[in-house]
Each structure stands twice: as structure tokens, then as C-alpha cells.
Amino acid sequence: MGDNGSLRTLLIGIDAACLPVLKPQFKQNRLPHLQRLLSGASGSLESQIPPWTASAWPSLYTGTNPGKHGVFDFLSFDGYEWNVVNGTHVRRRTLWEYLDRCGYRSVVVNVPVTHPPRPFDGALIPGYTAPEAPKCHPPEILSDVEEAIGGYQLYGDVESAKDCIRMRGDAFRYLAERFEPDFGFVQFQWTDTICHKKPGDWAALERIYGAVDEQIGELLDACEPQNVFVVSDHGIGPYEGRSFLVNEYLREHGFVQTTNGGTGMPSWAGVRDAQLKHGTEATQFDSSFIERLTASTAKMGLTSQRIESILSVIGLDDLVLRHVPMRAISTATEQVDFPRSMAYMRSRTELGVRINLEGREPDGIVPESEYESVRSALIECLEQAETPAGKPVFESVVRRGQYFKGPEANRAVDILTIPTDFDQFLSTRLGAGQFDAPEEPWNHKRAGLIAARGAVVDETVPLNNAHLFDVAPSVLATFDVPADVEMDGQTLPIVESAGERKYPLFDPDARRKTHNETIEDRLKDLGYLE
């Protein structure tokens, strides 16, 4: 690590990085820079609940649980309506805002849920959940970066992934040279994305990690940081279990009621998106006739989920999806009927169930006086869920207060449902049974990783039991900046603690809606929305 550079601490975020993914590549000497960094103080980093990008990165860079910072999922709910989360949903100070208060300048590149950015001393280019041409800080900085490095792309596709990774490094180096920051934070998202787009494809995964490792080497050479942290928000790996259809299970136990009328919660996105991937906008069929036909069959219990299941057996599902209009599919599909349901899973990545509470939800039917008794009954019911092999679906089913503590906790699910070993894929869909084929062969695991080296890092101290919440206070300690007493993590023993202090109350801007269908489509493509 450099001794004289202005960059005191560099935080490198690698989405979904974990030791089971890295170790096989280390054995083949594919990632020399990462391997060198992990030869210092390193170990597993326990993620939070839920261990998904949109909620976990704000937990990492605020040092607080979602009950305090307010982001629980990729989506935020207002009644039954939803919106993709953005930076205005983060209700706590970030690492760079704490450092700004203490006179330190920062450069932040590609960190999720930072759009639109709040002002501070330095520069920020947002990451995941931002639009492709995001608002940056300062406002003109993106055009400067694009001119300096020959363009900048936030997302891209598999073919352009390595270019996107290079752009992260180029952008950070340009901004570091221009702003001379004390703190730097650059995040690489494609290490997660490739596992969703090409699950189990080790050749593709190795190409992505190789590109990231190359950029890390160039960052270290160009910026000479005095201290370096490498962190991930969660791990990833194969899922051996099946998809558990939570709403179907709740329907069979009397908590969920369904409708085919098109006013409930859609559960037909998977069928719809399969059609969209074929590029079908119009067909040779009479749409109104098809819709009347599917609506009629739905009344007899033959919904599009069941139709799809039957067609797949005889090999005609692909043909039909090419020609059946989207509206016909939605007409024939069963949906959660909110006005008649006591509870439901609204988003699978929330990892939980919401109670349809009277006075809180627009069509709530559970009286407040019965809230706890209904919640207890739901917990008991969900605890009894078993896989076809007779094993528990959930390792724990608990009230939200066990994981979410703070003024935002009442925005979370009422009950958290944590899959056993994170080996069971949860789904909001309705279907012919409680279990279905796994929707993705790879998905998130709770064990990520952390590594640190540098001038103030004691690399001889073991990194055991490190938690996602510990990253923020530990990074602040490298600047001798006290952690906030409101943080849920502790300074890791590899750096000397700067203590704690009570900071002035943080007053965030009002929440804003995202209003961007492209972002929603991207989340659907990666399996985060059903």
C-alpha cells in the first residue's frame, strides 16, 4: 500500500463475492491482485436479512439495519402499490457523508441505491437501481467522465460486461486524479449479474472476475491507497431445492384468497416475460376472442399457470407463448385477491409475509385487535412447511422485530421467512401445487467476504464473526472518525477503534418515485421481480 498518496482508504465492493467462488480461481492463480489482498486480514462476512443487493449495500455503507435506513428490498410499498427503491429511500447518513462532516473528501463510483445523490465534498456516479444516464454529483461530472474515458455505461449486457467493468476503474481513476479524495469507494456489480444471467457457467464467471481483478490491480497502482478494504454484500451459489410457492401454501391454509378478475396482485409476470423475450407485440389472432376464451376457462379453474404446465409436458408452451397476447395471459391468471386475503407474500426478495391489516392497507381485513393472534397463527403455519423430502422449508419464521429495529421497521414485512441454508427458492406465484421447479439454479447465500490490508490494519488479527454492519465503523476508524452510536455494527479488531459519538439528527429529503420501466424490466430479467 502507498504511504504518501492522498487516498487514505479505498473500499472495493464486489457484489456476491464469496470464498467458494474465489478459492477455485485462486488455485489456478487467475486473480493475483484479489489473492494478494485476501492474504492479509480476511474472512467471511455475514450478510443481513434479506441478503439482497438493494437492501444490503445501504446496510454496509450506513452501518445500520434496514429498520433504521429504510430499504428492505428492491421495491418500496405504499399499500398494494410498489416502486423501485432509490437513494431517497435511504434514511441514514452514508460513509462519505460522515467523512464529509469531518472534513474528508470522497469519490464514490457505482455504489447501489445512491441515485439521486445527496451533495457532499467529492464526486459520485450512482450504481444499481439508477437509470442508465443517472444524475451525478456534481451534476456535470458524468459528461466529463464520458469525454475523459470514451463513454460510460451503467448496465450493459453480457457481451459488454468487461467494458462496463473497465469503465468503473477508468472512471474512478479519472475522478481520483481530479478530486484527490481521502476516501474512495468503487463497486463492481457484474460479479453478481453474471451468476443470474449465466448460472453455473464457470467460464463466464472467471472472465468477469478476471476483468475485475485487472481493474483492482490498476486501481492499486494508480491510486496507491494507504489502506484497502474488499467487501461483498452477500455470497452466491447453487440452489439444490425447489421453488416454494408461498402464496399457494397460504391459500391452501386459508390465508390467501384468489381472483381471476385482474384487480389483485399479478402472478403472471413469468409467463408474460417469456412472451416478451420472443419479441411478441401483436399476433395474427383476434385478441378480444382469445381474452374472452381465457377468461371463460379461468372461471372453470383452468388458469394460465395450469395451461402452461400442461403445455410444457407436451412441448407446446414455447409455441403458444409466441402467439397468445399478453392481455389474454393476465386475464386467465390467478391473482391474490387483496380485499379477501388475510396475508400474502408481496415480493419474494422481502423474505417475508405481509398481513392485510385493517386501517393500514387500503383493503385491510384483519382488525388491529387480532393482529398478533393472526401473526402467531401464520408463524405456526409457516414453520410447519416441509419440502417434498420432509425437511423444513424455513430455518426460522420470526416477527420482523427480531431483525429490524428502528423508526423504519414498520415499513417491513410482518413476518420474516428465512429459507433453510438459503437453498429454497421462494416465489409469490400461485400454481397447481406448493412446489415447482427451481426458477434459478444459482442465487444468493448469506456468507460474503471481507479483506483488509494497509498502514493501520493489523493483518495478524483473525477476522472472525465479521458482519455487514461492521464495515462502516471500521472504515471510519481508519480516519480516526468515531462511529455513530446509532450504528448496529462494531469496529473490527483489525483496526483501532475511534470510539463512538452521537451525531446530529439526519434529515433526509422526501422519498421520490423512480418512474423508470427500464429499471423494472432489468430487475425482472435478473429474477428479482416476478
mmCIF file of C-alpha atoms in Angstrom, residues 131-465:
data_model
loop_
_atom_site.group_PDB
_atom_site.id
_atom_site.type_symbol
_atom_site.label_atom_id
_atom_site.label_comp_id
_atom_site.label_asym_id
_atom_site.label_seq_id
_atom_site.Cartn_x
_atom_site.Cartn_y
_atom_site.Cartn_z
ATOM 1 C CA PRO A 131 -31.282 4.923 -14.707
ATOM 2 C CA GLU A 132 -28.735 4.395 -17.473
ATOM 3 C CA ALA A 133 -27.840 8.102 -17.610
ATOM 4 C CA PRO A 134 -28.087 8.930 -13.902
ATOM 5 C CA LYS A 135 -27.925 12.232 -12.085
ATOM 6 C CA CYS A 136 -24.457 12.516 -10.579
ATOM 7 C CA HIS A 137 -22.652 14.740 -8.137
ATOM 8 C CA PRO A 138 -21.524 17.266 -9.236
ATOM 9 C CA PRO A 139 -24.260 17.371 -11.927
ATOM 10 C CA GLU A 140 -21.882 17.787 -14.871
ATOM 11 C CA ILE A 141 -19.420 15.095 -13.809
ATOM 12 C CA LEU A 142 -20.826 12.254 -15.924
ATOM 13 C CA SER A 143 -20.296 14.110 -19.208
ATOM 14 C CA ASP A 144 -16.761 14.941 -18.073
ATOM 15 C CA VAL A 145 -16.107 11.275 -17.308
ATOM 16 C CA GLU A 146 -17.581 10.136 -20.622
ATOM 17 C CA GLU A 147 -15.356 12.545 -22.509
ATOM 18 C CA ALA A 148 -12.266 11.609 -20.498
ATOM 19 C CA ILE A 149 -12.586 7.811 -20.746
ATOM 20 C CA GLY A 150 -14.510 7.424 -24.011
ATOM 21 C CA GLY A 151 -18.033 6.777 -22.721
ATOM 22 C CA TYR A 152 -19.670 5.357 -19.632
ATOM 23 C CA GLN A 153 -22.300 2.630 -19.415
ATOM 24 C CA LEU A 154 -24.083 1.733 -16.213
ATOM 25 C CA TYR A 155 -25.529 -1.689 -17.059
ATOM 26 C CA GLY A 156 -24.758 -3.191 -20.448
ATOM 27 C CA ASP A 157 -25.205 -6.851 -21.365
ATOM 28 C CA VAL A 158 -23.066 -9.981 -21.184
ATOM 29 C CA GLU A 159 -21.189 -9.006 -24.345
ATOM 30 C CA SER A 160 -20.290 -5.568 -22.960
ATOM 31 C CA ALA A 161 -19.738 -6.660 -19.340
ATOM 32 C CA LYS A 162 -15.948 -6.407 -19.464
ATOM 33 C CA ASP A 163 -16.218 -2.913 -20.933
ATOM 34 C CA CYS A 164 -18.546 -1.920 -18.075
ATOM 35 C CA ILE A 165 -16.041 -3.248 -15.554
ATOM 36 C CA ARG A 166 -13.227 -1.314 -17.242
ATOM 37 C CA MET A 167 -15.364 1.839 -17.153
ATOM 38 C CA ARG A 168 -15.695 1.542 -13.360
ATOM 39 C CA GLY A 169 -11.931 1.530 -12.977
ATOM 40 C CA ASP A 170 -11.336 4.244 -15.574
ATOM 41 C CA ALA A 171 -13.999 6.493 -14.055
ATOM 42 C CA PHE A 172 -12.658 6.086 -10.541
ATOM 43 C CA ARG A 173 -9.067 6.779 -11.590
ATOM 44 C CA TYR A 174 -10.128 9.883 -13.509
ATOM 45 C CA LEU A 175 -12.143 11.201 -10.559
ATOM 46 C CA ALA A 176 -9.403 10.325 -8.059
ATOM 47 C CA GLU A 177 -6.867 12.298 -10.078
ATOM 48 C CA ARG A 178 -9.231 15.248 -10.441
ATOM 49 C CA PHE A 179 -10.620 15.398 -6.871
ATOM 50 C CA GLU A 180 -7.702 13.934 -4.866
ATOM 51 C CA PRO A 181 -10.037 12.217 -2.385
ATOM 52 C CA ASP A 182 -9.235 10.942 1.075
ATOM 53 C CA PHE A 183 -11.773 8.120 0.721
ATOM 54 C CA GLY A 184 -12.709 6.076 -2.317
ATOM 55 C CA PHE A 185 -15.489 3.562 -2.855
ATOM 56 C CA VAL A 186 -15.865 1.658 -6.124
ATOM 57 C CA GLN A 187 -18.282 -1.217 -6.622
ATOM 58 C CA PHE A 188 -18.390 -3.981 -9.267
ATOM 59 C CA GLN A 189 -21.886 -5.383 -9.933
ATOM 60 C CA TRP A 190 -21.259 -7.816 -12.767
ATOM 61 C CA THR A 191 -19.859 -10.468 -10.412
ATOM 62 C CA ASP A 192 -23.459 -10.909 -9.248
ATOM 63 C CA THR A 193 -25.211 -10.270 -12.556
ATOM 64 C CA ILE A 194 -23.279 -12.960 -14.425
ATOM 65 C CA CYS A 195 -24.453 -15.573 -11.907
ATOM 66 C CA HIS A 196 -28.076 -14.688 -12.652
ATOM 67 C CA LYS A 197 -27.643 -14.457 -16.403
ATOM 68 C CA LYS A 198 -25.369 -17.492 -16.787
ATOM 69 C CA PRO A 199 -25.779 -19.537 -13.598
ATOM 70 C CA GLY A 200 -23.172 -22.224 -13.148
ATOM 71 C CA ASP A 201 -21.171 -21.072 -16.192
ATOM 72 C CA TRP A 202 -17.717 -21.009 -14.607
ATOM 73 C CA ALA A 203 -16.012 -19.875 -17.791
ATOM 74 C CA ALA A 204 -18.212 -16.767 -17.925
ATOM 75 C CA LEU A 205 -17.775 -16.171 -14.205
ATOM 76 C CA GLU A 206 -13.997 -16.449 -14.491
ATOM 77 C CA ARG A 207 -13.946 -13.918 -17.334
ATOM 78 C CA ILE A 208 -15.866 -11.429 -15.207
ATOM 79 C CA TYR A 209 -13.682 -11.925 -12.142
ATOM 80 C CA GLY A 210 -10.567 -11.709 -14.281
ATOM 81 C CA ALA A 211 -11.697 -8.312 -15.576
ATOM 82 C CA VAL A 212 -12.449 -7.130 -12.023
ATOM 83 C CA ASP A 213 -9.077 -8.344 -10.776
ATOM 84 C CA GLU A 214 -7.332 -6.486 -13.578
ATOM 85 C CA GLN A 215 -9.100 -3.267 -12.599
ATOM 86 C CA ILE A 216 -8.219 -3.757 -8.940
ATOM 87 C CA GLY A 217 -4.566 -4.056 -9.894
ATOM 88 C CA GLU A 218 -4.726 -0.853 -11.915
ATOM 89 C CA LEU A 219 -6.547 0.965 -9.108
ATOM 90 C CA LEU A 220 -3.885 -0.022 -6.585
ATOM 91 C CA ASP A 221 -1.074 1.035 -8.892
ATOM 92 C CA ALA A 222 -2.593 4.363 -9.903
ATOM 93 C CA CYS A 223 -4.091 5.483 -6.577
ATOM 94 C CA GLU A 224 -1.651 3.969 -4.056
ATOM 95 C CA PRO A 225 -4.194 3.830 -1.209
ATOM 96 C CA GLN A 226 -2.781 3.616 2.289
ATOM 97 C CA ASN A 227 -5.491 1.131 3.304
ATOM 98 C CA VAL A 228 -7.711 -1.175 1.263
ATOM 99 C CA PHE A 229 -10.910 -2.998 2.207
ATOM 100 C CA VAL A 230 -12.533 -5.566 -0.093
ATOM 101 C CA VAL A 231 -16.141 -6.393 0.803
ATOM 102 C CA SER A 232 -19.215 -8.066 -0.640
ATOM 103 C CA ASP A 233 -22.851 -7.628 0.258
ATOM 104 C CA HIS A 234 -23.660 -11.362 0.245
ATOM 105 C CA GLY A 235 -22.490 -14.612 -1.294
ATOM 106 C CA ILE A 236 -23.914 -16.720 -4.106
ATOM 107 C CA GLY A 237 -24.046 -20.353 -5.076
ATOM 108 C CA PRO A 238 -26.135 -23.256 -6.356
ATOM 109 C CA TYR A 239 -29.612 -23.950 -5.019
ATOM 110 C CA GLU A 240 -30.432 -27.627 -4.612
ATOM 111 C CA GLY A 241 -34.034 -27.125 -3.506
ATOM 112 C CA ARG A 242 -37.199 -26.347 -5.423
ATOM 113 C CA SER A 243 -39.319 -23.210 -5.670
ATOM 114 C CA PHE A 244 -41.709 -22.907 -2.749
ATOM 115 C CA LEU A 245 -44.877 -21.061 -3.753
ATOM 116 C CA VAL A 246 -45.604 -19.198 -0.546
ATOM 117 C CA ASN A 247 -48.930 -17.699 -1.603
ATOM 118 C CA GLU A 248 -50.109 -21.082 -2.838
ATOM 119 C CA TYR A 249 -49.221 -22.562 0.550
ATOM 120 C CA LEU A 250 -51.063 -19.732 2.319
ATOM 121 C CA ARG A 251 -54.070 -20.243 0.050
ATOM 122 C CA GLU A 252 -54.235 -23.922 0.936
ATOM 123 C CA HIS A 253 -54.238 -22.934 4.613
ATOM 124 C CA GLY A 254 -56.971 -20.334 4.232
ATOM 125 C CA PHE A 255 -54.929 -17.118 4.498
ATOM 126 C CA VAL A 256 -54.934 -16.195 0.794
ATOM 127 C CA GLN A 257 -57.964 -15.869 -1.444
ATOM 128 C CA THR A 258 -57.610 -15.572 -5.205
ATOM 129 C CA THR A 259 -59.328 -13.935 -8.144
ATOM 130 C CA ASN A 260 -59.182 -14.043 -11.924
ATOM 131 C CA GLY A 261 -60.653 -10.595 -12.337
ATOM 132 C CA GLY A 262 -57.417 -8.728 -12.917
ATOM 133 C CA THR A 263 -57.612 -6.497 -9.825
ATOM 134 C CA GLY A 264 -55.444 -8.494 -7.456
ATOM 135 C CA MET A 265 -51.702 -8.969 -7.265
ATOM 136 C CA PRO A 266 -50.391 -10.180 -10.640
ATOM 137 C CA SER A 267 -48.628 -13.518 -10.556
ATOM 138 C CA TRP A 268 -48.263 -13.875 -14.303
ATOM 139 C CA ALA A 269 -45.021 -11.967 -14.906
ATOM 140 C CA GLY A 270 -43.040 -15.128 -15.586
ATOM 141 C CA VAL A 271 -45.392 -16.208 -18.376
ATOM 142 C CA ARG A 272 -45.638 -12.654 -19.680
ATOM 143 C CA ASP A 273 -41.886 -12.134 -19.761
ATOM 144 C CA ALA A 274 -41.378 -15.415 -21.598
ATOM 145 C CA GLN A 275 -43.591 -13.948 -24.306
ATOM 146 C CA LEU A 276 -41.734 -10.638 -24.259
ATOM 147 C CA LYS A 277 -38.404 -12.388 -24.727
ATOM 148 C CA HIS A 278 -39.746 -13.626 -28.050
ATOM 149 C CA GLY A 279 -40.395 -10.005 -29.018
ATOM 150 C CA THR A 280 -44.125 -10.625 -29.473
ATOM 151 C CA GLU A 281 -46.016 -7.338 -29.666
ATOM 152 C CA ALA A 282 -49.007 -8.406 -31.784
ATOM 153 C CA THR A 283 -50.251 -11.647 -33.284
ATOM 154 C CA GLN A 284 -52.395 -12.964 -36.094
ATOM 155 C CA PHE A 285 -55.047 -13.998 -33.562
ATOM 156 C CA ASP A 286 -58.106 -11.963 -32.592
ATOM 157 C CA SER A 287 -57.034 -10.619 -29.199
ATOM 158 C CA SER A 288 -60.539 -9.973 -27.939
ATOM 159 C CA PHE A 289 -61.583 -13.524 -28.791
ATOM 160 C CA ILE A 290 -58.550 -15.011 -27.050
ATOM 161 C CA GLU A 291 -59.206 -12.914 -23.952
ATOM 162 C CA ARG A 292 -62.845 -13.972 -23.800
ATOM 163 C CA LEU A 293 -61.780 -17.589 -24.206
ATOM 164 C CA THR A 294 -59.137 -17.495 -21.478
ATOM 165 C CA ALA A 295 -61.463 -15.621 -19.138
ATOM 166 C CA SER A 296 -64.070 -18.337 -19.649
ATOM 167 C CA THR A 297 -61.617 -21.157 -18.992
ATOM 168 C CA ALA A 298 -60.408 -19.332 -15.880
ATOM 169 C CA LYS A 299 -63.909 -19.425 -14.434
ATOM 170 C CA MET A 300 -63.738 -23.205 -14.759
ATOM 171 C CA GLY A 301 -60.424 -23.303 -12.888
ATOM 172 C CA LEU A 302 -58.206 -23.684 -15.943
ATOM 173 C CA THR A 303 -55.806 -20.769 -15.355
ATOM 174 C CA SER A 304 -52.777 -19.841 -17.393
ATOM 175 C CA GLN A 305 -50.433 -21.391 -14.828
ATOM 176 C CA ARG A 306 -52.153 -24.733 -15.271
ATOM 177 C CA ILE A 307 -52.334 -24.283 -19.043
ATOM 178 C CA GLU A 308 -48.593 -23.577 -19.109
ATOM 179 C CA SER A 309 -47.908 -26.679 -17.029
ATOM 180 C CA ILE A 310 -49.937 -28.879 -19.365
ATOM 181 C CA LEU A 311 -48.409 -27.368 -22.496
ATOM 182 C CA SER A 312 -44.872 -27.801 -21.200
ATOM 183 C CA VAL A 313 -45.469 -31.524 -20.782
ATOM 184 C CA ILE A 314 -46.421 -31.905 -24.425
ATOM 185 C CA GLY A 315 -43.812 -29.436 -25.649
ATOM 186 C CA LEU A 316 -46.129 -26.706 -26.913
ATOM 187 C CA ASP A 317 -45.549 -23.987 -24.296
ATOM 188 C CA ASP A 318 -42.946 -22.166 -26.413
ATOM 189 C CA LEU A 319 -45.226 -22.156 -29.474
ATOM 190 C CA VAL A 320 -48.222 -20.822 -27.570
ATOM 191 C CA LEU A 321 -46.224 -18.076 -25.843
ATOM 192 C CA ARG A 322 -45.211 -16.827 -29.275
ATOM 193 C CA HIS A 323 -48.828 -16.230 -30.257
ATOM 194 C CA VAL A 324 -51.049 -15.629 -27.235
ATOM 195 C CA PRO A 325 -51.487 -11.920 -26.398
ATOM 196 C CA MET A 326 -50.190 -10.686 -23.048
ATOM 197 C CA ARG A 327 -53.638 -9.459 -22.007
ATOM 198 C CA ALA A 328 -55.051 -12.948 -22.523
ATOM 199 C CA ILE A 329 -52.427 -14.418 -20.228
ATOM 200 C CA SER A 330 -53.118 -11.902 -17.486
ATOM 201 C CA THR A 331 -56.873 -12.381 -17.821
ATOM 202 C CA ALA A 332 -56.569 -16.118 -17.225
ATOM 203 C CA THR A 333 -54.108 -15.994 -14.380
ATOM 204 C CA GLU A 334 -54.982 -16.360 -10.730
ATOM 205 C CA GLN A 335 -54.090 -13.454 -8.505
ATOM 206 C CA VAL A 336 -54.045 -12.732 -4.807
ATOM 207 C CA ASP A 337 -57.360 -11.061 -4.034
ATOM 208 C CA PHE A 338 -56.378 -8.356 -1.558
ATOM 209 C CA PRO A 339 -59.843 -7.463 -0.216
ATOM 210 C CA ARG A 340 -60.444 -11.084 0.808
ATOM 211 C CA SER A 341 -56.934 -12.197 1.882
ATOM 212 C CA MET A 342 -55.634 -12.124 5.449
ATOM 213 C CA ALA A 343 -51.964 -12.251 4.447
ATOM 214 C CA TYR A 344 -49.712 -12.704 1.422
ATOM 215 C CA MET A 345 -46.125 -12.588 0.180
ATOM 216 C CA ARG A 346 -45.841 -9.408 -1.875
ATOM 217 C CA SER A 347 -42.216 -9.694 -3.030
ATOM 218 C CA ARG A 348 -40.079 -12.796 -2.703
ATOM 219 C CA THR A 349 -36.933 -10.740 -2.093
ATOM 220 C CA GLU A 350 -38.514 -9.209 1.016
ATOM 221 C CA LEU A 351 -38.247 -12.721 2.503
ATOM 222 C CA GLY A 352 -41.500 -12.353 4.320
ATOM 223 C CA VAL A 353 -45.259 -12.186 4.599
ATOM 224 C CA ARG A 354 -47.434 -9.110 4.993
ATOM 225 C CA ILE A 355 -50.665 -9.107 6.972
ATOM 226 C CA ASN A 356 -53.614 -7.369 5.340
ATOM 227 C CA LEU A 357 -54.171 -5.108 8.323
ATOM 228 C CA GLU A 358 -57.291 -3.005 8.656
ATOM 229 C CA GLY A 359 -56.507 0.702 8.731
ATOM 230 C CA ARG A 360 -53.005 0.186 7.321
ATOM 231 C CA GLU A 361 -53.712 -1.442 3.966
ATOM 232 C CA PRO A 362 -56.281 0.037 1.557
ATOM 233 C CA ASP A 363 -58.483 -3.068 1.752
ATOM 234 C CA GLY A 364 -57.251 -4.437 5.062
ATOM 235 C CA ILE A 365 -59.494 -7.049 6.672
ATOM 236 C CA VAL A 366 -57.534 -8.127 9.780
ATOM 237 C CA PRO A 367 -58.629 -5.971 12.751
ATOM 238 C CA GLU A 368 -55.802 -4.456 14.756
ATOM 239 C CA SER A 369 -57.117 -6.300 17.812
ATOM 240 C CA GLU A 370 -56.451 -9.619 16.022
ATOM 241 C CA TYR A 371 -53.090 -8.674 14.511
ATOM 242 C CA GLU A 372 -50.898 -10.590 16.961
ATOM 243 C CA SER A 373 -53.115 -13.668 17.031
ATOM 244 C CA VAL A 374 -53.137 -13.805 13.219
ATOM 245 C CA ARG A 375 -49.368 -13.269 13.128
ATOM 246 C CA SER A 376 -48.853 -16.114 15.614
ATOM 247 C CA ALA A 377 -51.092 -18.405 13.564
ATOM 248 C CA LEU A 378 -49.169 -17.546 10.392
ATOM 249 C CA ILE A 379 -45.825 -18.211 12.061
ATOM 250 C CA GLU A 380 -47.024 -21.592 13.320
ATOM 251 C CA CYS A 381 -48.382 -22.458 9.879
ATOM 252 C CA LEU A 382 -45.212 -21.456 8.012
ATOM 253 C CA GLU A 383 -42.967 -23.256 10.489
ATOM 254 C CA GLN A 384 -44.698 -26.479 9.526
ATOM 255 C CA ALA A 385 -43.940 -26.128 5.811
ATOM 256 C CA GLU A 386 -41.866 -29.072 4.583
ATOM 257 C CA THR A 387 -40.089 -29.887 1.344
ATOM 258 C CA PRO A 388 -41.117 -32.959 -0.658
ATOM 259 C CA ALA A 389 -38.219 -34.717 1.128
ATOM 260 C CA GLY A 390 -39.764 -33.921 4.519
ATOM 261 C CA LYS A 391 -37.283 -31.224 5.566
ATOM 262 C CA PRO A 392 -38.271 -27.786 6.891
ATOM 263 C CA VAL A 393 -38.603 -25.173 4.175
ATOM 264 C CA PHE A 394 -37.605 -22.423 6.621
ATOM 265 C CA GLU A 395 -34.804 -22.400 9.146
ATOM 266 C CA SER A 396 -36.696 -19.695 11.019
ATOM 267 C CA VAL A 397 -40.011 -17.868 10.826
ATOM 268 C CA VAL A 398 -39.961 -14.810 13.087
ATOM 269 C CA ARG A 399 -41.539 -11.461 13.786
ATOM 270 C CA ARG A 400 -39.854 -8.603 11.959
ATOM 271 C CA GLY A 401 -38.588 -7.083 15.196
ATOM 272 C CA GLN A 402 -36.011 -9.859 15.535
ATOM 273 C CA TYR A 403 -34.037 -8.408 12.601
ATOM 274 C CA PHE A 404 -35.443 -4.925 12.002
ATOM 275 C CA LYS A 405 -35.109 -2.347 14.744
ATOM 276 C CA GLY A 406 -35.618 1.372 14.200
ATOM 277 C CA PRO A 407 -38.080 4.014 13.073
ATOM 278 C CA GLU A 408 -38.474 2.470 9.590
ATOM 279 C CA ALA A 409 -39.204 -1.069 10.804
ATOM 280 C CA ASN A 410 -42.957 -0.636 10.438
ATOM 281 C CA ARG A 411 -42.470 -0.472 6.649
ATOM 282 C CA ALA A 412 -41.150 -4.038 6.593
ATOM 283 C CA VAL A 413 -42.952 -7.366 6.271
ATOM 284 C CA ASP A 414 -44.781 -8.510 9.398
ATOM 285 C CA ILE A 415 -43.155 -11.952 9.378
ATOM 286 C CA LEU A 416 -39.715 -12.933 8.095
ATOM 287 C CA THR A 417 -39.381 -16.321 6.406
ATOM 288 C CA ILE A 418 -35.738 -17.397 6.165
ATOM 289 C CA PRO A 419 -35.125 -20.421 3.903
ATOM 290 C CA THR A 420 -33.127 -23.306 5.309
ATOM 291 C CA ASP A 421 -29.480 -22.854 4.267
ATOM 292 C CA PHE A 422 -30.748 -20.418 1.616
ATOM 293 C CA ASP A 423 -31.305 -23.455 -0.552
ATOM 294 C CA GLN A 424 -35.010 -22.982 -1.227
ATOM 295 C CA PHE A 425 -36.218 -20.504 -3.832
ATOM 296 C CA LEU A 426 -39.256 -18.552 -2.615
ATOM 297 C CA SER A 427 -41.927 -17.414 -5.047
ATOM 298 C CA THR A 428 -45.032 -15.227 -4.880
ATOM 299 C CA ARG A 429 -46.642 -17.146 -7.741
ATOM 300 C CA LEU A 430 -49.781 -19.239 -7.494
ATOM 301 C CA GLY A 431 -49.840 -22.647 -9.097
ATOM 302 C CA ALA A 432 -51.138 -26.187 -9.107
ATOM 303 C CA GLY A 433 -49.068 -27.117 -6.044
ATOM 304 C CA GLN A 434 -46.839 -25.751 -3.320
ATOM 305 C CA PHE A 435 -43.590 -26.653 -5.109
ATOM 306 C CA ASP A 436 -42.299 -26.066 -8.586
ATOM 307 C CA ALA A 437 -39.041 -26.461 -10.470
ATOM 308 C CA PRO A 438 -36.365 -24.034 -9.212
ATOM 309 C CA GLU A 439 -36.600 -20.727 -11.053
ATOM 310 C CA GLU A 440 -32.843 -20.175 -10.819
ATOM 311 C CA PRO A 441 -30.152 -22.791 -10.219
ATOM 312 C CA TRP A 442 -27.948 -20.167 -8.533
ATOM 313 C CA ASN A 443 -28.929 -17.451 -6.097
ATOM 314 C CA HIS A 444 -27.861 -15.540 -3.034
ATOM 315 C CA LYS A 445 -26.228 -17.008 0.068
ATOM 316 C CA ARG A 446 -25.666 -15.239 3.353
ATOM 317 C CA ALA A 447 -21.863 -15.571 3.631
ATOM 318 C CA GLY A 448 -19.966 -12.889 1.716
ATOM 319 C CA LEU A 449 -16.363 -11.896 2.324
ATOM 320 C CA ILE A 450 -14.145 -9.164 3.730
ATOM 321 C CA ALA A 451 -10.413 -8.496 3.420
ATOM 322 C CA ALA A 452 -8.234 -5.606 4.548
ATOM 323 C CA ARG A 453 -4.623 -4.533 4.239
ATOM 324 C CA GLY A 454 -2.791 -1.316 4.921
ATOM 325 C CA ALA A 455 -0.951 1.085 7.158
ATOM 326 C CA VAL A 456 -3.426 0.982 10.058
ATOM 327 C CA VAL A 457 -4.624 -2.593 9.530
ATOM 328 C CA ASP A 458 -3.320 -5.318 11.832
ATOM 329 C CA GLU A 459 -3.207 -8.226 9.410
ATOM 330 C CA THR A 460 -2.247 -10.697 12.136
ATOM 331 C CA VAL A 461 -5.620 -10.436 13.874
ATOM 332 C CA PRO A 462 -8.120 -13.111 12.777
ATOM 333 C CA LEU A 463 -11.294 -11.819 11.146
ATOM 334 C CA ASN A 464 -13.920 -13.999 12.774
ATOM 335 C CA ASN A 465 -17.657 -13.300 13.024
#
